[in-house]
C-alpha positions as protocol buffer text, in pm:
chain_id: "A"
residue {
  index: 1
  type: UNK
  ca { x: 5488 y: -3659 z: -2682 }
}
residue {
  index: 2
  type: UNK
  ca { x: 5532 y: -3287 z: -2586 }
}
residue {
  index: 3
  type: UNK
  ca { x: 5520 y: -3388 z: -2209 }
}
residue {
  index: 4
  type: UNK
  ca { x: 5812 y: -3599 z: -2277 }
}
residue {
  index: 5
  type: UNK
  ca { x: 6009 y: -3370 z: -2512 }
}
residue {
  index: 6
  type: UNK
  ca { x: 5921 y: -3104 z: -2229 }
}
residue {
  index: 7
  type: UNK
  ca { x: 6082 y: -3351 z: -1962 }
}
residue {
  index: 8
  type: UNK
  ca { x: 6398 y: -3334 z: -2181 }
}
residue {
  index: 9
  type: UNK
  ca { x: 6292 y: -3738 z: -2233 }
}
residue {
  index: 10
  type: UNK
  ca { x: 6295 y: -3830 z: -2642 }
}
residue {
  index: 11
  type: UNK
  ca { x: 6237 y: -4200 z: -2696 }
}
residue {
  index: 12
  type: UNK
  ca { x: 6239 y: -4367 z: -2996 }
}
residue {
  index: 13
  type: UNK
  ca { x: 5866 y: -4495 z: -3105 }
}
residue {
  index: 14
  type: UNK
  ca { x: 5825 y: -4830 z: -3072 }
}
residue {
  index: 15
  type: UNK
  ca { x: 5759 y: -5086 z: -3334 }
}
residue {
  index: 16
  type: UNK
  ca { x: 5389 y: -5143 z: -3248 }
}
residue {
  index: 17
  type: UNK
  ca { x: 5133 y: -5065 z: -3059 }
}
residue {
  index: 18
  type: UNK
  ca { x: 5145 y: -5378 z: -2836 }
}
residue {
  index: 19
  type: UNK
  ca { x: 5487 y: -5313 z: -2787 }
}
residue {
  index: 20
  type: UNK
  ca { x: 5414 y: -4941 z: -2647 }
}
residue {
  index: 21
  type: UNK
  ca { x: 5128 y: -5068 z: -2429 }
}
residue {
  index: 22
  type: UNK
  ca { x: 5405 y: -5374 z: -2267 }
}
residue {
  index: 23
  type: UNK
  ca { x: 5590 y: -5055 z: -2187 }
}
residue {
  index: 24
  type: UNK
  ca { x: 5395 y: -4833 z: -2042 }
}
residue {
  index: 25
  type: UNK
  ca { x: 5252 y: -5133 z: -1808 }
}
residue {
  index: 26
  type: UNK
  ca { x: 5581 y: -5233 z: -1687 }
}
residue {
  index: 27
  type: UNK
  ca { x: 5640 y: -4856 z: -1626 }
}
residue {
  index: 28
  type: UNK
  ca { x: 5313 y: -4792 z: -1418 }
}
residue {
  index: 29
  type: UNK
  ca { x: 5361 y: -5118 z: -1230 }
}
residue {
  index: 30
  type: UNK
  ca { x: 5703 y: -5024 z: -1150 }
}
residue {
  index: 31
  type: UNK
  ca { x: 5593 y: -4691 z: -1053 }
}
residue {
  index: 32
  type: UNK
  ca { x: 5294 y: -4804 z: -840 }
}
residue {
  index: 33
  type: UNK
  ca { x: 5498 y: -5103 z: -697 }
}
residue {
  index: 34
  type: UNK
  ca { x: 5809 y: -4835 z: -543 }
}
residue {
  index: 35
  type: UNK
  ca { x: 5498 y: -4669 z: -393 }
}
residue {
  index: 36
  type: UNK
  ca { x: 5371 y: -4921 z: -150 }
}
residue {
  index: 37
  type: UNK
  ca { x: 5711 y: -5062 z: -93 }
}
residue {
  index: 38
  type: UNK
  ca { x: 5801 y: -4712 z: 41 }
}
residue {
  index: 39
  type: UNK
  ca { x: 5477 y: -4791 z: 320 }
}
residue {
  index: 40
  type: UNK
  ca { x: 5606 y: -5124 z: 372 }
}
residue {
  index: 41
  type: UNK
  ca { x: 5942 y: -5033 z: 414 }
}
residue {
  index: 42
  type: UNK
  ca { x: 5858 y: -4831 z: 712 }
}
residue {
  index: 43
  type: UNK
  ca { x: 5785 y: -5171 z: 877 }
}
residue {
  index: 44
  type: UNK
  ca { x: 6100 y: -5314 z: 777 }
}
residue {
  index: 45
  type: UNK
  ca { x: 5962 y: -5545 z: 502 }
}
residue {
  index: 46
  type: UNK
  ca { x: 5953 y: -5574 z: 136 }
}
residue {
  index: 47
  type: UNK
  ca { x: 5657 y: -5604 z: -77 }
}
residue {
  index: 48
  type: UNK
  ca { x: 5716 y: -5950 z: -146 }
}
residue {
  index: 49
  type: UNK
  ca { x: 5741 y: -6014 z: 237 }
}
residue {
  index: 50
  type: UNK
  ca { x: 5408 y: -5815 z: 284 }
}
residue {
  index: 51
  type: UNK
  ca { x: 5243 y: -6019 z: 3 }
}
residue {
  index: 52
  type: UNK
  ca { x: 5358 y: -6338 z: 135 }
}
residue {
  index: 53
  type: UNK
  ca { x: 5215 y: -6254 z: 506 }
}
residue {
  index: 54
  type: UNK
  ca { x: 4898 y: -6133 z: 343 }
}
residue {
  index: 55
  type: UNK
  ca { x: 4893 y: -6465 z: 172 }
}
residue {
  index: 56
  type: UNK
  ca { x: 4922 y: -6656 z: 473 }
}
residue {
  index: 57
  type: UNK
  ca { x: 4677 y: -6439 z: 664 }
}
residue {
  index: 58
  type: UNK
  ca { x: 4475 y: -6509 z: 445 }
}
residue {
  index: 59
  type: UNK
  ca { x: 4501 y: -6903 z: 419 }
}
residue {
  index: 60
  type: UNK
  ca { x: 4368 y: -6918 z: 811 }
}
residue {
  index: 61
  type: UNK
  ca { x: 4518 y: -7060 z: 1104 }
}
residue {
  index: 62
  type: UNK
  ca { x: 4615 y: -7383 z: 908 }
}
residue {
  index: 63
  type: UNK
  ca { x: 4874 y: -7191 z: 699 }
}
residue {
  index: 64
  type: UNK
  ca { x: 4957 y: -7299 z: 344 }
}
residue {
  index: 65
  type: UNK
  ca { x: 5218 y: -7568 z: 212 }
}
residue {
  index: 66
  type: UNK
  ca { x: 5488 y: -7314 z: 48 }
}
residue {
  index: 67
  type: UNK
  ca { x: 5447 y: -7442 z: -275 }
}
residue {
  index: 68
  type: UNK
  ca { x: 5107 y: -7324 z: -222 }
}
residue {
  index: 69
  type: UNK
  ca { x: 5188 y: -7000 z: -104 }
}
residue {
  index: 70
  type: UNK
  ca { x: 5479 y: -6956 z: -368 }
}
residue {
  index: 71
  type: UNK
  ca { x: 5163 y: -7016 z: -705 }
}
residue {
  index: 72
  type: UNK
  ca { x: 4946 y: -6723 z: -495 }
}
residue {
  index: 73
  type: UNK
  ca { x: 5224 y: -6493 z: -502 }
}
residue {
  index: 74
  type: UNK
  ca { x: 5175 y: -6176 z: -736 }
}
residue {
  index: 75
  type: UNK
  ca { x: 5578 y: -6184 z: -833 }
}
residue {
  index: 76
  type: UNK
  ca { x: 5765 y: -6459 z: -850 }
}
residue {
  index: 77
  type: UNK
  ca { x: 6062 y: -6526 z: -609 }
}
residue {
  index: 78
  type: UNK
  ca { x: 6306 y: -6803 z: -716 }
}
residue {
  index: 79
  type: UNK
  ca { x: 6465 y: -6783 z: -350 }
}
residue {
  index: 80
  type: UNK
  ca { x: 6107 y: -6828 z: -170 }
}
residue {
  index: 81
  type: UNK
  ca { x: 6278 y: -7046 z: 153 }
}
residue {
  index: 82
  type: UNK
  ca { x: 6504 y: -6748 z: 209 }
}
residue {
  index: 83
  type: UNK
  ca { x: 6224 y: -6506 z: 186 }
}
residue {
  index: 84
  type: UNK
  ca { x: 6036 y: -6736 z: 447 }
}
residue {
  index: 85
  type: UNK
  ca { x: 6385 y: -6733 z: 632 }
}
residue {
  index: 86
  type: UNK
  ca { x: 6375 y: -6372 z: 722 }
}
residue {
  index: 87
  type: UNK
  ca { x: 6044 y: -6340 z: 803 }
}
residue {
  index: 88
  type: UNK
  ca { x: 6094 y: -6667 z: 1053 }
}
residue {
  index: 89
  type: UNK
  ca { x: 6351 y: -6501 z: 1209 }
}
residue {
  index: 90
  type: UNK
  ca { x: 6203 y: -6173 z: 1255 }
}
residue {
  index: 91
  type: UNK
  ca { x: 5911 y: -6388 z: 1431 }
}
residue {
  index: 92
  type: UNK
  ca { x: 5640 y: -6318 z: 1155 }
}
residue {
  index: 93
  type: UNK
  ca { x: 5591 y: -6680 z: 1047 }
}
residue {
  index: 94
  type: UNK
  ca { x: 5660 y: -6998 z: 1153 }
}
residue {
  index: 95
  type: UNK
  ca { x: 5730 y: -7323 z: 961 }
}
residue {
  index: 96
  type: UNK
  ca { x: 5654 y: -7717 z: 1038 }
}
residue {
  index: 97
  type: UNK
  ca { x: 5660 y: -8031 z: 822 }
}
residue {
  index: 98
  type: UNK
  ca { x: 5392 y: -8202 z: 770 }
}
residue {
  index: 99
  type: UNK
  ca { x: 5379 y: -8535 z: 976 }
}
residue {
  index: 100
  type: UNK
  ca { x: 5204 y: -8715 z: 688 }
}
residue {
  index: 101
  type: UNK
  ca { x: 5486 y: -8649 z: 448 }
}
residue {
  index: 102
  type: UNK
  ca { x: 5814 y: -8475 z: 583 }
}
residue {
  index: 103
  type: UNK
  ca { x: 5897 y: -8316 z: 250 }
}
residue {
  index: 104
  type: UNK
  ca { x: 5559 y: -8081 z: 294 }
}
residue {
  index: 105
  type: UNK
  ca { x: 5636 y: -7779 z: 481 }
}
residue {
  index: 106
  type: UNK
  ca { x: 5351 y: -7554 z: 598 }
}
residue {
  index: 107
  type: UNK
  ca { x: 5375 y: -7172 z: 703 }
}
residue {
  index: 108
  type: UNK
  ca { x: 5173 y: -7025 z: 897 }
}
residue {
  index: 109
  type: UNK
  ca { x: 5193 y: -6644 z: 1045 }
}
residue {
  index: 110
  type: UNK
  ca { x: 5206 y: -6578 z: 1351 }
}
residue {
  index: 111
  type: UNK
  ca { x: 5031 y: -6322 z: 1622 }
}
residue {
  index: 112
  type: UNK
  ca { x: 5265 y: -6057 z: 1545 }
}
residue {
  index: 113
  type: UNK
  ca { x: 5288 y: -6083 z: 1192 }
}
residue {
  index: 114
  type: UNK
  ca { x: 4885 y: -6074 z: 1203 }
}
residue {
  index: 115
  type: UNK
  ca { x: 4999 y: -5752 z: 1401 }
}
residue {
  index: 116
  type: UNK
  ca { x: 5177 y: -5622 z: 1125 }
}
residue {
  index: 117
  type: UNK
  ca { x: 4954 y: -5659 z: 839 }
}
residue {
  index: 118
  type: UNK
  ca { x: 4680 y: -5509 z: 1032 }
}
residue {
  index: 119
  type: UNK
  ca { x: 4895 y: -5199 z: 1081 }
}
residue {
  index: 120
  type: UNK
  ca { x: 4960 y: -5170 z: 727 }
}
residue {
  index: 121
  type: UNK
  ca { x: 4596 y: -5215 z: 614 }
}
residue {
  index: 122
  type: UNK
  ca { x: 4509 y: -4833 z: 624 }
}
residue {
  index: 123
  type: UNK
  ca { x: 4881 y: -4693 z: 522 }
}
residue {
  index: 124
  type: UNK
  ca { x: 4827 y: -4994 z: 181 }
}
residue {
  index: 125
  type: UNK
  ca { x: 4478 y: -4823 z: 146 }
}
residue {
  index: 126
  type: UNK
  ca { x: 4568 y: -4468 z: 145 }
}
residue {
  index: 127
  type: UNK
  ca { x: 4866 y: -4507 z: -100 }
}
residue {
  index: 128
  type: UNK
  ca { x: 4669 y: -4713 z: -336 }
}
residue {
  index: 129
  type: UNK
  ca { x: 4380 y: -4416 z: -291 }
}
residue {
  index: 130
  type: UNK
  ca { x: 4681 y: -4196 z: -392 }
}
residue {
  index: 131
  type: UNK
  ca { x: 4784 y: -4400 z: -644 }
}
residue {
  index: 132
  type: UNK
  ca { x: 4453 y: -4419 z: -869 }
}
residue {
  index: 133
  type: UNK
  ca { x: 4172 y: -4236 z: -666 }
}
residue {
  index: 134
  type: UNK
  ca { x: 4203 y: -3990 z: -944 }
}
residue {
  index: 135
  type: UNK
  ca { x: 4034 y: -4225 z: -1212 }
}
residue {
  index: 136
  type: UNK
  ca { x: 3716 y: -4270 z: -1062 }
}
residue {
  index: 137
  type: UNK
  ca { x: 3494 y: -4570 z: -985 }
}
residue {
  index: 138
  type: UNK
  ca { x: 3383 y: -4596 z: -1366 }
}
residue {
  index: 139
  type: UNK
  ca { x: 3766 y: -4586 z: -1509 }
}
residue {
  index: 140
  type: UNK
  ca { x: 3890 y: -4808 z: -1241 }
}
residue {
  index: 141
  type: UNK
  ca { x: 3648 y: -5062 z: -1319 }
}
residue {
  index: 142
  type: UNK
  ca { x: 3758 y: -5009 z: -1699 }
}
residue {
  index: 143
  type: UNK
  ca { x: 4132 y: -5053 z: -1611 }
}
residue {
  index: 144
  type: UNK
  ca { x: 4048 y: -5353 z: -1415 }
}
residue {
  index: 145
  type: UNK
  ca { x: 3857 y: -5529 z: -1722 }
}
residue {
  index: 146
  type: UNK
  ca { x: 4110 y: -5423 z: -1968 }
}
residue {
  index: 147
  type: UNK
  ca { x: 4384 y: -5571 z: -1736 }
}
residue {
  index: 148
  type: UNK
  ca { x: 4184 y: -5908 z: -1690 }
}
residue {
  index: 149
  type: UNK
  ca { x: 4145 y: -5921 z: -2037 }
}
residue {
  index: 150
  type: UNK
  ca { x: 4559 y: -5849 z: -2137 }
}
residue {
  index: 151
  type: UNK
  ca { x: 4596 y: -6127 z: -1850 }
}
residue {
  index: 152
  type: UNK
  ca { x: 4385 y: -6424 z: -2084 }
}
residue {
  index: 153
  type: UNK
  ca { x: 4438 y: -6478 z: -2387 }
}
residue {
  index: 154
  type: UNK
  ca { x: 4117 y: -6551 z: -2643 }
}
């Protein structure tokens, strides 16, 4: 509390602890998340672009249906065909329907946006190295149980 005080900062306690926790996680993910959009910004993309090209780098040279992609996204985007709109146009992806059943459409990403990704790989690495390279292999591994475990419910 004196860190906040100090910051000039007072904020009412919250009603529980659970409540405190929600909180501070939407504060650190919000923190972490302006982070790497800051790296992928520099290659004229947003981090849902970026996830969605990792995505579909990652679903091989068949691409994914984008309902597909849309359930493997880490946020969800309500506009997802204007998303895949903007990266089509910028070259990154490219979409077809599928000649079994016209109302599938797959995406697949291109050579260049392979291009891209692979330039970001480091610059991602480095800010997330930033980000929590201070906690430690034992305290990361914590965080990422505790996290998992907030995530399913007993």
């Amino acid at each position: 509390m004196a860190r906040k005080e100090a910051a000039g900062k007072r904020r009412k306690a919250s009603p529980s602890l659970e409540q405190d926790a929600y909180l501070s996680l939407l504060r650190t993910a919000d923190a972490l998340a302006r982070g790497a959009e800051e790296v992928v910004k520099s290659f004229g993309l947003s981090g849902t672009q970026y996830n969605i090209l990792r995505i579909l780098r990652g679903a091989g040279p068949g691409g994914l249906c984008c309902h597909e992609a849309a359930e493997r996204m880490l946020t969800h985007d309500p506009d997802l065909t204007r998303l895949l709109d903007r990266l089509e146009r910028r070259g990154l992806i490219v979409r077809a329907r599928a000649s079994s059943d016209r109302r599938v459409i797959t995406a697949q990403i291109t050579p260049e946006g392979l291009r891209i990704v692979a330039k970001l790989e480091k610059p991602i690495e480095d800010c997330h190295r930033r980000q929590f390279g201070h906690l430690g292999p034992r305290r990361l591994a914590q965080l990422i149980e505790l996290l998992n475990s907030a995530r399913t419910r007993p």
